[in-house]
Tab-separated table of C-alpha atoms in Angstrom:
chain	number	residue	atom	x	y	z
J	1	MET	CA	0.238	-0.483	0.307
J	2	THR	CA	3.026	2.370	0.324
J	3	LYS	CA	3.823	2.138	-3.450
J	4	ALA	CA	0.352	2.599	-4.352
J	5	ALA	CA	0.153	5.466	-2.002
J	6	SER	CA	3.905	6.782	-3.147
J	7	ALA	CA	2.611	7.035	-6.225
J	8	ALA	CA	-0.931	8.387	-6.303
J	9	ALA	CA	1.038	11.291	-4.028
J	10	LYS	CA	2.625	12.428	-6.803
J	11	ASP	CA	0.529	12.000	-9.158
J	12	PHE	CA	-1.093	13.788	-7.039
J	13	ALA	CA	0.568	16.573	-6.761
J	14	ALA	CA	1.322	16.991	-10.676
J	15	ALA	CA	-2.195	17.739	-10.941
J	16	GLY	CA	-2.084	20.923	-8.202
J	17	VAL	CA	-3.604	18.186	-4.987
J	18	GLY	CA	-2.735	19.584	-2.043
J	19	GLY	CA	-4.016	17.787	0.579
J	20	VAL	CA	-6.353	14.069	1.169
J	21	HIS	CA	-9.693	14.064	3.438
J	22	LEU	CA	-9.572	11.150	5.540
J	23	ALA	CA	-12.825	10.484	6.127
J	24	TRP	CA	-15.371	8.061	8.312
J	25	ALA	CA	-18.488	8.790	9.440
J	26	ASP	CA	-19.024	8.449	13.614
J	27	ASN	CA	-21.759	6.814	15.773
J	28	ASN	CA	-24.515	9.773	14.515
J	29	GLY	CA	-23.887	9.175	9.810
J	30	ILE	CA	-22.212	12.633	10.979
J	31	PRO	CA	-18.365	12.674	8.810
J	32	ARG	CA	-16.254	13.546	10.144
J	33	SER	CA	-12.096	14.229	8.594
J	34	ARG	CA	-8.387	14.756	8.730
J	35	ILE	CA	-6.677	16.700	5.672
J	36	VAL	CA	-2.542	15.740	5.335
J	37	PRO	CA	-1.257	16.351	2.813
J	38	VAL	CA	-0.033	15.143	-0.210
J	39	ALA	CA	2.792	14.320	0.649
J	40	GLY	CA	1.972	12.890	3.440
J	41	LEU	CA	-0.148	10.760	2.256
J	42	ALA	CA	2.184	7.481	1.626
J	43	ASP	CA	3.378	8.369	6.028
J	44	ALA	CA	-0.553	8.298	6.457
J	45	ALA	CA	-0.673	4.900	4.802
J	46	THR	CA	1.461	3.163	6.517
J	47	ARG	CA	1.388	4.955	9.458
J	48	GLY	CA	-1.853	6.131	9.753
J	49	VAL	CA	-3.058	9.360	11.315
J	50	GLY	CA	-3.316	9.866	15.141
J	51	ALA	CA	-7.171	11.459	16.505
J	52	THR	CA	-8.614	10.336	19.511
J	53	SER	CA	-10.553	7.531	21.042
J	54	LEU	CA	-13.644	9.746	21.770
J	55	PHE	CA	-15.264	10.162	17.921
J	56	ALA	CA	-16.690	6.888	19.357
J	57	VAL	CA	-18.694	9.135	21.743
J	58	PHE	CA	-19.258	12.060	20.073
J	59	ASP	CA	-22.940	12.823	20.503
J	60	SER	CA	-24.808	14.853	16.875
J	61	HIS	CA	-23.819	18.152	18.883
J	62	ASP	CA	-20.909	17.577	19.304
J	63	SER	CA	-20.406	16.949	22.481
J	64	ILE	CA	-18.064	13.794	24.402
J	65	THR	CA	-20.672	11.458	26.631
J	66	TYR	CA	-17.873	8.852	29.475
J	67	GLN	CA	-20.789	7.294	30.118
J	68	HIS	CA	-19.385	4.034	28.122
J	69	GLU	CA	-17.136	2.516	30.608
J	70	GLY	CA	-14.187	1.947	28.105
J	71	LEU	CA	-14.359	5.347	26.977
J	72	ALA	CA	-15.403	6.859	29.956
J	73	THR	CA	-11.426	9.611	30.330
J	74	PRO	CA	-10.163	12.193	27.354
J	75	SER	CA	-7.013	10.023	27.663
J	76	GLY	CA	-6.294	7.571	24.011
J	77	ASP	CA	-5.509	7.662	20.870
J	78	ILE	CA	-6.474	5.915	17.162
J	79	ARG	CA	-5.178	5.782	13.989
J	80	LEU	CA	-6.655	6.434	10.968
J	81	VAL	CA	-5.378	4.758	8.194
J	82	PRO	CA	-6.841	5.361	4.628
J	83	VAL	CA	-7.733	2.685	2.521
J	84	VAL	CA	-5.596	3.241	-1.123
J	85	GLU	CA	-7.463	2.145	-3.349
J	86	ARG	CA	-10.682	3.929	-2.696
J	87	LEU	CA	-8.277	6.646	-3.265
J	88	ARG	CA	-10.700	9.622	-5.246
J	89	ARG	CA	-8.849	13.832	-6.219
J	90	LEU	CA	-12.025	15.339	-6.168
J	91	ALA	CA	-13.828	17.074	-9.497
J	92	GLY	CA	-15.648	19.383	-7.322
J	93	GLN	CA	-12.920	20.805	-5.263
J	94	PRO	CA	-9.554	20.367	-7.631
J	95	THR	CA	-6.847	21.296	-4.435
J	96	LEU	CA	-8.382	18.218	-3.073
J	97	ALA	CA	-8.611	14.979	-3.064
J	98	TRP	CA	-11.117	11.627	-0.242
J	99	ALA	CA	-10.305	8.435	1.007
J	100	PRO	CA	-12.627	6.534	3.754
J	101	VAL	CA	-10.828	5.171	6.473
J	102	ARG	CA	-9.928	2.116	8.721
J	103	GLN	CA	-9.686	3.397	12.069
J	104	LEU	CA	-7.133	0.977	14.051
J	105	THR	CA	-5.419	0.957	17.511
J	106	ARG	CA	-1.750	2.610	17.501
J	107	ASP	CA	-0.092	-1.293	17.813
J	108	GLY	CA	-2.499	-0.996	14.480
J	109	ASP	CA	-4.228	-3.823	16.026
J	110	PRO	CA	-7.995	-4.029	14.759
J	111	TRP	CA	-10.227	-1.062	16.520
J	112	PRO	CA	-13.965	-2.501	17.721
J	113	TYR	CA	-15.139	1.132	16.814
J	114	CYS	CA	-14.701	0.643	13.614
J	115	GLN	CA	-16.997	0.697	12.299
J	116	ARG	CA	-16.466	-0.712	8.776
J	117	ALA	CA	-13.606	-3.402	10.066
J	118	VAL	CA	-17.375	-4.446	11.493
J	119	LEU	CA	-19.289	-4.344	7.945
J	120	GLU	CA	-16.247	-5.647	6.774
J	121	ALA	CA	-16.846	-8.745	9.033
J	122	GLN	CA	-20.664	-9.726	8.218
J	123	VAL	CA	-18.875	-9.343	4.793
J	124	ALA	CA	-16.979	-11.732	5.262
J	125	GLU	CA	-19.316	-14.292	7.639
J	126	ALA	CA	-21.205	-13.607	4.120
J	127	ALA	CA	-18.350	-14.739	1.691
J	128	ARG	CA	-18.131	-18.081	4.431
J	129	ARG	CA	-21.615	-18.584	3.697
J	130	GLY	CA	-22.254	-18.247	0.667
J	131	LEU	CA	-24.026	-14.966	0.208
J	132	GLU	CA	-23.042	-12.109	-2.015
J	133	PHE	CA	-24.503	-8.710	-1.398
J	134	ARG	CA	-24.794	-6.227	-3.287
J	135	ALA	CA	-26.230	-2.404	-1.734
J	136	GLY	CA	-27.138	0.414	-3.225
J	137	TYR	CA	-28.234	3.777	-1.973
J	138	GLU	CA	-31.377	6.512	-2.907
J	139	LEU	CA	-30.447	9.801	-1.664
J	140	GLU	CA	-33.249	12.593	-0.629
J	141	PHE	CA	-31.919	16.197	0.439
J	142	ALA	CA	-33.417	19.838	0.666
J	143	VAL	CA	-31.665	22.358	-1.149
J	144	ALA	CA	-31.716	25.782	-0.164
J	145	PRO	CA	-29.349	28.706	-0.645
J	146	ALA	CA	-26.586	28.828	0.858
J	147	GLY	CA	-27.093	31.265	4.539
J	148	SER	CA	-30.238	29.975	4.904
J	149	SER	CA	-31.323	28.913	8.513
J	150	ASP	CA	-34.527	27.729	8.034
J	151	VAL	CA	-35.381	25.200	4.383
J	152	LEU	CA	-38.989	25.903	5.044
J	153	ALA	CA	-38.378	29.613	4.653
J	154	THR	CA	-36.039	29.893	1.956
J	155	PRO	CA	-37.077	26.823	-0.102
J	156	GLY	CA	-33.861	26.356	-3.104
J	157	HIS	CA	-36.761	25.773	-6.238
J	158	PRO	CA	-40.676	26.584	-5.985
J	159	GLY	CA	-41.546	23.067	-6.824
J	160	PRO	CA	-43.464	21.675	-8.426
J	161	ALA	CA	-42.416	17.702	-7.339
J	162	TYR	CA	-41.163	15.543	-10.126
J	163	SER	CA	-41.733	18.508	-12.327
J	164	PRO	CA	-38.669	19.446	-14.684
J	165	HIS	CA	-40.227	23.226	-14.387
J	166	ALA	CA	-38.525	22.977	-10.903
J	167	LEU	CA	-35.245	22.533	-11.101
J	168	VAL	CA	-34.185	24.696	-14.155
J	169	PRO	CA	-33.114	27.232	-11.099
J	170	LEU	CA	-30.470	25.299	-10.472
J	171	ASP	CA	-28.756	23.959	-13.625
J	172	GLY	CA	-25.440	24.598	-12.222
J	173	PHE	CA	-25.817	22.849	-9.899
J	174	VAL	CA	-27.324	19.364	-11.148
J	175	GLY	CA	-25.151	19.947	-14.859
J	176	ALA	CA	-22.263	19.548	-11.643
J	177	LEU	CA	-23.858	17.478	-9.217
J	178	LEU	CA	-23.845	14.292	-12.967
J	179	HIS	CA	-20.291	15.295	-13.900
J	180	ASP	CA	-19.147	15.728	-10.265
J	181	PHE	CA	-20.377	12.644	-9.619
J	182	ALA	CA	-19.243	10.620	-12.903
J	183	ALA	CA	-15.368	12.533	-12.459
J	184	ASN	CA	-15.831	10.752	-8.795
J	185	GLY	CA	-15.869	6.959	-9.557
J	186	LEU	CA	-19.423	7.299	-8.765
J	187	ARG	CA	-22.077	6.310	-10.512
J	188	ILE	CA	-26.130	7.660	-11.088
J	189	GLY	CA	-29.273	5.731	-12.407
J	190	GLN	CA	-31.903	8.734	-12.011
J	191	LEU	CA	-31.512	12.313	-10.532
J	192	HIS	CA	-34.909	14.278	-9.966
J	193	ALA	CA	-37.307	16.498	-7.876
J	194	GLU	CA	-38.606	14.546	-5.116
J	195	TYR	CA	-42.700	15.168	-2.787
J	196	GLY	CA	-40.423	17.375	0.019
J	197	VAL	CA	-40.420	20.948	0.082
J	198	ALA	CA	-37.446	22.118	-2.715
J	199	GLN	CA	-36.055	17.945	-1.854
J	200	LEU	CA	-34.226	16.320	-4.712
J	201	GLU	CA	-33.009	12.624	-4.708
J	202	LEU	CA	-30.478	10.851	-6.736
J	203	SER	CA	-29.420	7.212	-6.727
J	204	LEU	CA	-26.335	5.177	-6.344
J	205	ALA	CA	-25.737	1.995	-8.787
J	206	PRO	CA	-25.572	-1.006	-6.201
J	207	ALA	CA	-22.667	-2.247	-5.387
J	208	ASP	CA	-20.508	-5.097	-2.989
J	209	PRO	CA	-21.654	-3.627	0.983
J	210	VAL	CA	-18.754	-1.497	1.730
J	211	SER	CA	-17.906	-0.541	-1.029
J	212	ALA	CA	-21.469	0.860	-0.792
J	213	ALA	CA	-21.619	2.543	2.380
J	214	ASP	CA	-17.752	4.736	0.917
J	215	ASP	CA	-19.543	6.415	-2.222
J	216	GLN	CA	-22.300	7.006	0.866
J	217	LEU	CA	-19.992	9.072	2.461
J	218	LEU	CA	-18.664	10.398	-1.190
J	219	ALA	CA	-21.730	10.950	-2.440
J	220	ARG	CA	-22.362	13.536	0.903
J	221	GLN	CA	-18.378	15.565	0.123
J	222	THR	CA	-19.723	14.865	-3.929
J	223	ILE	CA	-22.709	16.415	-3.364
J	224	HIS	CA	-21.849	19.668	-0.565
J	225	ALA	CA	-19.519	20.537	-3.132
J	226	ALA	CA	-21.229	20.847	-5.972
J	227	ALA	CA	-23.910	23.461	-3.749
J	228	ARG	CA	-21.493	26.071	-2.557
J	229	VAL	CA	-20.019	26.710	-5.253
J	230	HIS	CA	-23.716	27.143	-6.613
J	231	GLY	CA	-24.265	29.369	-3.466
J	232	LEU	CA	-26.303	26.503	-2.290
J	233	ALA	CA	-26.833	24.468	0.833
J	234	VAL	CA	-28.267	21.308	1.415
J	235	SER	CA	-30.554	19.311	4.109
J	236	PHE	CA	-30.025	15.716	4.823
J	237	ALA	CA	-31.273	15.886	7.685
J	238	PRO	CA	-34.511	13.039	8.127
J	239	LEU	CA	-36.108	16.665	8.405
J	240	VAL	CA	-36.520	19.954	7.350
J	241	GLY	CA	-39.756	20.923	9.102
J	242	LEU	CA	-41.900	19.026	11.207
J	243	GLY	CA	-45.220	18.709	8.398
J	244	ALA	CA	-43.274	17.906	5.496
J	245	ALA	CA	-41.978	15.307	3.986
J	246	GLY	CA	-38.503	14.475	6.083
J	247	ASN	CA	-35.313	12.359	3.365
J	248	GLY	CA	-35.107	9.198	3.928
J	249	TRP	CA	-31.712	7.983	2.202
J	250	HIS	CA	-33.029	4.291	1.268
J	251	LEU	CA	-31.385	1.544	1.516
J	252	HIS	CA	-31.444	-1.162	-1.268
J	253	THR	CA	-30.289	-4.829	-0.699
J	254	SER	CA	-29.521	-8.111	-2.939
J	255	VAL	CA	-28.457	-11.546	-2.493
J	256	ARG	CA	-26.688	-14.664	-4.255
J	257	ARG	CA	-25.812	-17.857	-3.121
J	258	ARG	CA	-22.858	-18.256	-4.999
J	259	GLY	CA	-24.012	-17.062	-8.573
J	260	ARG	CA	-27.846	-17.618	-7.946
J	261	ARG	CA	-30.137	-14.949	-6.908
J	262	LEU	CA	-31.809	-15.430	-4.038
J	263	LEU	CA	-35.027	-12.610	-4.813
J	264	ASP	CA	-36.222	-13.847	-7.682
J	265	GLY	CA	-39.668	-15.181	-6.865
J	266	ASP	CA	-43.703	-14.620	-8.908
J	267	GLY	CA	-44.507	-12.277	-7.608
J	268	ARG	CA	-43.036	-11.814	-3.433
J	269	PRO	CA	-40.035	-14.186	-2.616
J	270	ASP	CA	-39.430	-17.516	-2.095
J	271	GLY	CA	-37.097	-20.346	-0.342
J	272	GLU	CA	-33.660	-18.862	1.622
J	273	GLY	CA	-35.237	-14.791	-1.018
J	274	ALA	CA	-38.326	-15.214	2.033
J	275	GLY	CA	-36.013	-16.163	4.916
J	276	TYR	CA	-34.038	-13.608	3.539
J	277	LEU	CA	-36.862	-11.256	4.043
J	278	ALA	CA	-38.324	-12.785	7.647
J	279	GLY	CA	-35.154	-12.148	9.181
J	280	LEU	CA	-34.756	-8.068	8.234
J	281	LEU	CA	-38.344	-7.679	9.340
J	282	ARG	CA	-38.170	-9.975	12.326
J	283	ASP	CA	-35.367	-7.918	13.377
J	284	LEU	CA	-36.858	-4.936	12.117
J	285	PRO	CA	-37.387	-2.287	15.310
J	286	ALA	CA	-33.305	-3.154	15.965
J	287	LEU	CA	-32.781	-2.705	12.749
J	288	THR	CA	-34.576	0.838	12.813
J	289	ALA	CA	-32.630	1.852	15.578
J	290	ILE	CA	-29.454	1.327	13.575
J	291	THR	CA	-30.008	2.544	10.755
J	292	ALA	CA	-32.678	5.959	12.104
J	293	PRO	CA	-31.219	5.967	14.706
J	294	SER	CA	-31.635	10.127	15.297
J	295	VAL	CA	-34.457	12.118	17.351
J	296	PRO	CA	-36.127	13.569	14.266
J	297	SER	CA	-35.202	9.854	12.750
J	298	THR	CA	-38.662	9.204	14.784
J	299	LEU	CA	-40.511	11.898	14.684
J	300	ARG	CA	-39.796	10.971	11.195
J	301	LEU	CA	-41.693	8.061	10.343
J	302	ARG	CA	-44.888	9.042	10.789
J	303	PRO	CA	-47.954	7.503	8.357
J	304	GLY	CA	-49.229	8.701	5.438
J	305	TYR	CA	-45.318	9.854	4.802
J	306	PHE	CA	-43.443	7.241	2.513
J	307	ALA	CA	-41.479	6.500	5.966
J	308	GLY	CA	-42.734	3.003	7.139
J	309	ALA	CA	-44.021	3.754	10.661
J	310	TYR	CA	-45.192	0.114	11.958
J	311	ALA	CA	-43.099	-2.914	11.127
J	312	PHE	CA	-44.762	-4.664	7.426
J	313	TRP	CA	-43.796	-5.879	4.381
J	314	GLY	CA	-45.071	-4.899	1.079
J	315	VAL	CA	-44.520	-5.378	-2.831
J	316	GLU	CA	-43.504	-1.977	-4.384
J	317	ASN	CA	-46.427	-0.588	-1.311
J	318	ARG	CA	-43.863	2.290	-0.623
J	319	GLU	CA	-45.618	3.295	2.364
J	320	ALA	CA	-43.902	-0.436	3.657
J	321	PRO	CA	-40.507	-0.151	5.610
J	322	LEU	CA	-39.977	-3.324	3.438
J	323	ARG	CA	-40.655	-2.983	0.259
J	324	TYR	CA	-40.345	-5.888	-1.567
J	325	VAL	CA	-38.706	-4.080	-5.652
J	326	PRO	CA	-39.524	-8.146	-7.657
J	327	GLY	CA	-38.007	-8.078	-11.797
J	328	SER	CA	-40.557	-8.048	-14.158
J	329	ALA	CA	-40.101	-8.989	-17.967
J	330	LEU	CA	-38.782	-6.224	-19.118
J	331	LEU	CA	-36.288	-5.276	-15.864
J	332	GLY	CA	-34.963	-8.712	-15.610
J	333	ASP	CA	-35.308	-10.967	-13.191
J	334	GLY	CA	-31.748	-10.030	-11.736
J	335	HIS	CA	-33.744	-6.100	-10.895
J	336	ALA	CA	-35.260	-7.891	-7.663
J	337	ASN	CA	-33.834	-6.253	-4.752
J	338	VAL	CA	-35.478	-5.134	-0.607
J	339	GLU	CA	-35.428	-1.660	-0.158
J	340	LEU	CA	-35.113	-0.892	4.018
J	341	LYS	CA	-37.368	2.849	3.616
J	342	THR	CA	-36.924	3.360	7.404
J	343	SER	CA	-33.664	4.811	6.843
J	344	ASP	CA	-32.563	7.956	7.212
J	345	ALA	CA	-28.388	10.049	7.041
J	346	SER	CA	-28.023	9.626	10.486
J	347	ALA	CA	-27.257	5.915	11.114
J	348	ASN	CA	-23.406	5.067	10.129
J	349	PRO	CA	-24.362	3.750	6.736
J	350	TYR	CA	-21.867	0.937	7.039
J	351	LEU	CA	-23.269	-0.439	11.247
J	352	ALA	CA	-26.746	-0.467	8.716
J	353	LEU	CA	-24.757	-2.328	6.157
J	354	ALA	CA	-23.778	-3.865	8.751
J	355	ALA	CA	-27.318	-4.373	10.886
J	356	VAL	CA	-29.095	-5.238	7.408
J	357	LEU	CA	-26.634	-8.016	6.336
J	358	ALA	CA	-26.617	-9.973	9.720
J	359	ALA	CA	-30.835	-9.763	9.799
J	360	GLY	CA	-31.245	-11.520	6.422
J	361	MET	CA	-28.247	-13.690	6.733
J	362	ALA	CA	-29.853	-14.636	10.155
J	363	GLY	CA	-33.736	-15.139	8.473
J	364	ILE	CA	-31.579	-17.686	6.010
J	365	GLU	CA	-30.264	-19.409	7.940
J	366	ASP	CA	-33.147	-20.554	10.699
J	367	ALA	CA	-35.111	-19.445	7.754
J	368	PRO	CA	-39.421	-17.699	10.013
J	369	ALA	CA	-42.605	-17.799	8.289
J	370	LEU	CA	-42.826	-14.615	6.563
J	371	PRO	CA	-46.310	-13.554	6.599
J	372	GLU	CA	-48.738	-11.697	3.782
J	373	PRO	CA	-47.559	-8.709	1.706
J	374	ILE	CA	-49.947	-6.942	2.809
J	375	GLY	CA	-50.370	-3.608	-0.652
J	376	GLU	CA	-52.470	-0.496	2.717
J	377	ASP	CA	-51.089	1.465	3.682
J	378	PRO	CA	-52.014	0.343	7.913
J	379	GLY	CA	-52.050	4.095	9.700
J	380	GLY	CA	-55.765	4.002	8.393
J	381	TRP	CA	-56.465	1.081	10.133
J	382	THR	CA	-57.526	0.325	13.258
J	383	ASP	CA	-55.632	-0.499	16.093
J	384	GLU	CA	-57.739	-4.341	16.013
J	385	ASP	CA	-57.334	-4.135	12.546
J	386	ARG	CA	-53.404	-3.581	12.581
J	387	ALA	CA	-52.901	-5.889	15.452
J	388	ALA	CA	-54.515	-9.454	13.588
J	389	ARG	CA	-53.013	-9.244	10.879
J	390	GLY	CA	-49.557	-8.839	13.270
J	391	VAL	CA	-48.690	-5.512	12.329
J	392	HIS	CA	-47.284	-3.348	14.675
J	393	PRO	CA	-45.341	0.432	15.576
J	394	LEU	CA	-42.101	0.898	14.983
J	395	PRO	CA	-39.965	2.734	17.999
J	396	ALA	CA	-41.567	6.121	18.765
J	397	ASN	CA	-39.143	7.112	20.255
J	398	PRO	CA	-34.837	6.564	21.662
J	399	ALA	CA	-35.905	4.918	24.558
J	400	GLU	CA	-38.481	2.366	22.480
J	401	GLN	CA	-35.096	2.273	20.231
J	402	ASP	CA	-33.077	1.003	22.862
J	403	ALA	CA	-34.773	-1.291	23.722
J	404	ALA	CA	-36.367	-2.924	21.020
J	405	LEU	CA	-31.897	-2.227	20.105
J	406	VAL	CA	-31.372	-4.550	23.368
J	407	ALA	CA	-33.174	-7.111	23.127
J	408	SER	CA	-32.235	-8.484	19.893
J	409	PRO	CA	-28.924	-10.335	20.235
J	410	ARG	CA	-28.903	-10.491	16.023
J	411	ILE	CA	-28.413	-6.821	15.178
J	412	ALA	CA	-26.314	-6.256	19.457
J	413	GLY	CA	-24.075	-9.478	18.048
J	414	VAL	CA	-23.340	-7.460	15.356
J	415	LEU	CA	-21.432	-3.719	17.426
J	416	GLY	CA	-20.095	-6.545	19.321
J	417	ALA	CA	-20.273	-5.712	23.124
J	418	GLU	CA	-17.706	-1.807	23.103
J	419	LEU	CA	-19.512	-1.025	20.251
J	420	LEU	CA	-22.625	-1.118	21.244
J	421	GLY	CA	-21.943	0.246	24.540
J	422	ALA	CA	-20.512	3.547	22.511
J	423	PHE	CA	-23.261	3.878	20.941
J	424	ARG	CA	-26.205	3.420	23.388
J	425	ALA	CA	-24.547	6.200	24.720
J	426	VAL	CA	-24.529	8.717	22.365
J	427	ARG	CA	-28.702	7.542	21.969
J	428	ALA	CA	-28.618	8.341	24.962
J	429	SER	CA	-27.038	11.510	25.318
J	430	ASP	CA	-28.613	13.548	22.056
J	431	ALA	CA	-32.093	11.612	24.359
J	432	ALA	CA	-30.779	13.638	27.337
J	433	TRP	CA	-30.281	16.814	24.838
J	434	ALA	CA	-33.614	16.956	23.215
J	435	ALA	CA	-36.063	15.903	26.352
J	436	ASP	CA	-36.431	19.364	27.193
J	437	ARG	CA	-36.662	21.449	23.834
J	438	THR	CA	-40.169	21.444	21.319
J	439	ALA	CA	-39.835	18.868	18.331
J	440	ASP	CA	-38.656	22.877	16.043
J	441	GLU	CA	-36.088	22.996	18.180
J	442	ILE	CA	-34.690	19.684	17.396
J	443	ILE	CA	-35.626	20.129	14.269
J	444	ALA	CA	-33.493	23.263	13.323
J	445	ALA	CA	-30.415	22.086	15.511
J	446	HIS	CA	-30.240	18.713	13.213
J	447	LEU	CA	-30.760	20.693	9.746
J	448	TRP	CA	-27.058	20.558	8.679
J	449	ARG	CA	-25.109	18.353	10.609
J	450	TYR	CA	-24.560	15.817	8.392
């Protein structure tokens, strides 16, 4: 890796690159980074860059909680080692490059709080079982003029939803996104004006799970940079206003066993594919504690907003938190996948994918029963009707999310005792911060965090 890093540094320097972002996401889904001069890239690839171990217990408001026993003092250091094969020059920030990092101990050993390593372990376990996963994100975000403090008061485009006219004022920004994504090695499936106020959505092409998580972080960097150049700011927050449609970062996954597609089926998956979907459904409350973990996340998960407020699955049902997307004669059987809608930018992408893989693999292993799909919105049903169909609300506050997480040995076990403790401490710190604040105050405080 040292040789590859040295060669990359030489090429970057010749192209005018002065530094490299070494990037990761914390337990709140917030990207963090250290910039090293391009001349120091090879050394960083060999020995890493020092950082405090307390990043694992930063909460969403940059406060440090000492309530996790393993990280209960300000003492401790880790090394951030760039993943050289993912190095990219940033098209929208041409004097900078970017790479995700692994977090290691000072001695270069695995650090139990490294979220990327957690996902890598699940991918390795999948390979041991003969399984191969693909994953891709849909990213929703709201646009406002730079310096805005309120997307609703100063929307970045006038609508209508899904209209080409809505994007005319953003023509330069949209063009930059298309150019910069391609230049940064990111493939977009499509981009459009979404349903929410000043909302856009773009979809990333599927990749292996670790690359998909890396791509999600790089996509954020790319979008923020393009927005700045065009006098805009973007909000990836789960909500930009209490009555507005939220920003979901929908997570699509598919799975194969030694080349055989498991999610293909005649309108619904069967066999191991049904087990995969049933495993996700069984652990959905605990999954949501990882994939939509912030206080605004719980405010977003409401009936009627295509966000997923109840635990059920459906075939092409956009109100379902688990939406099965079947193949078709036009698209081909290989198109079949499962979309998790209870996912947003406050989730660490590596932990989110690791939890999804673990829940799905457990379902393939022990084949829990998959109930019948639901094609309606259970939010309009009575409590009795929902209970009769086995449809229950997903956790609606941090305490319920925490209870669901610790009640699932499959999901809690993915993180490991150390990381689980830090994650729970961060969530408790966020909950304590929000306890005496209004919903509007909570939403405003998270608006530009991601």
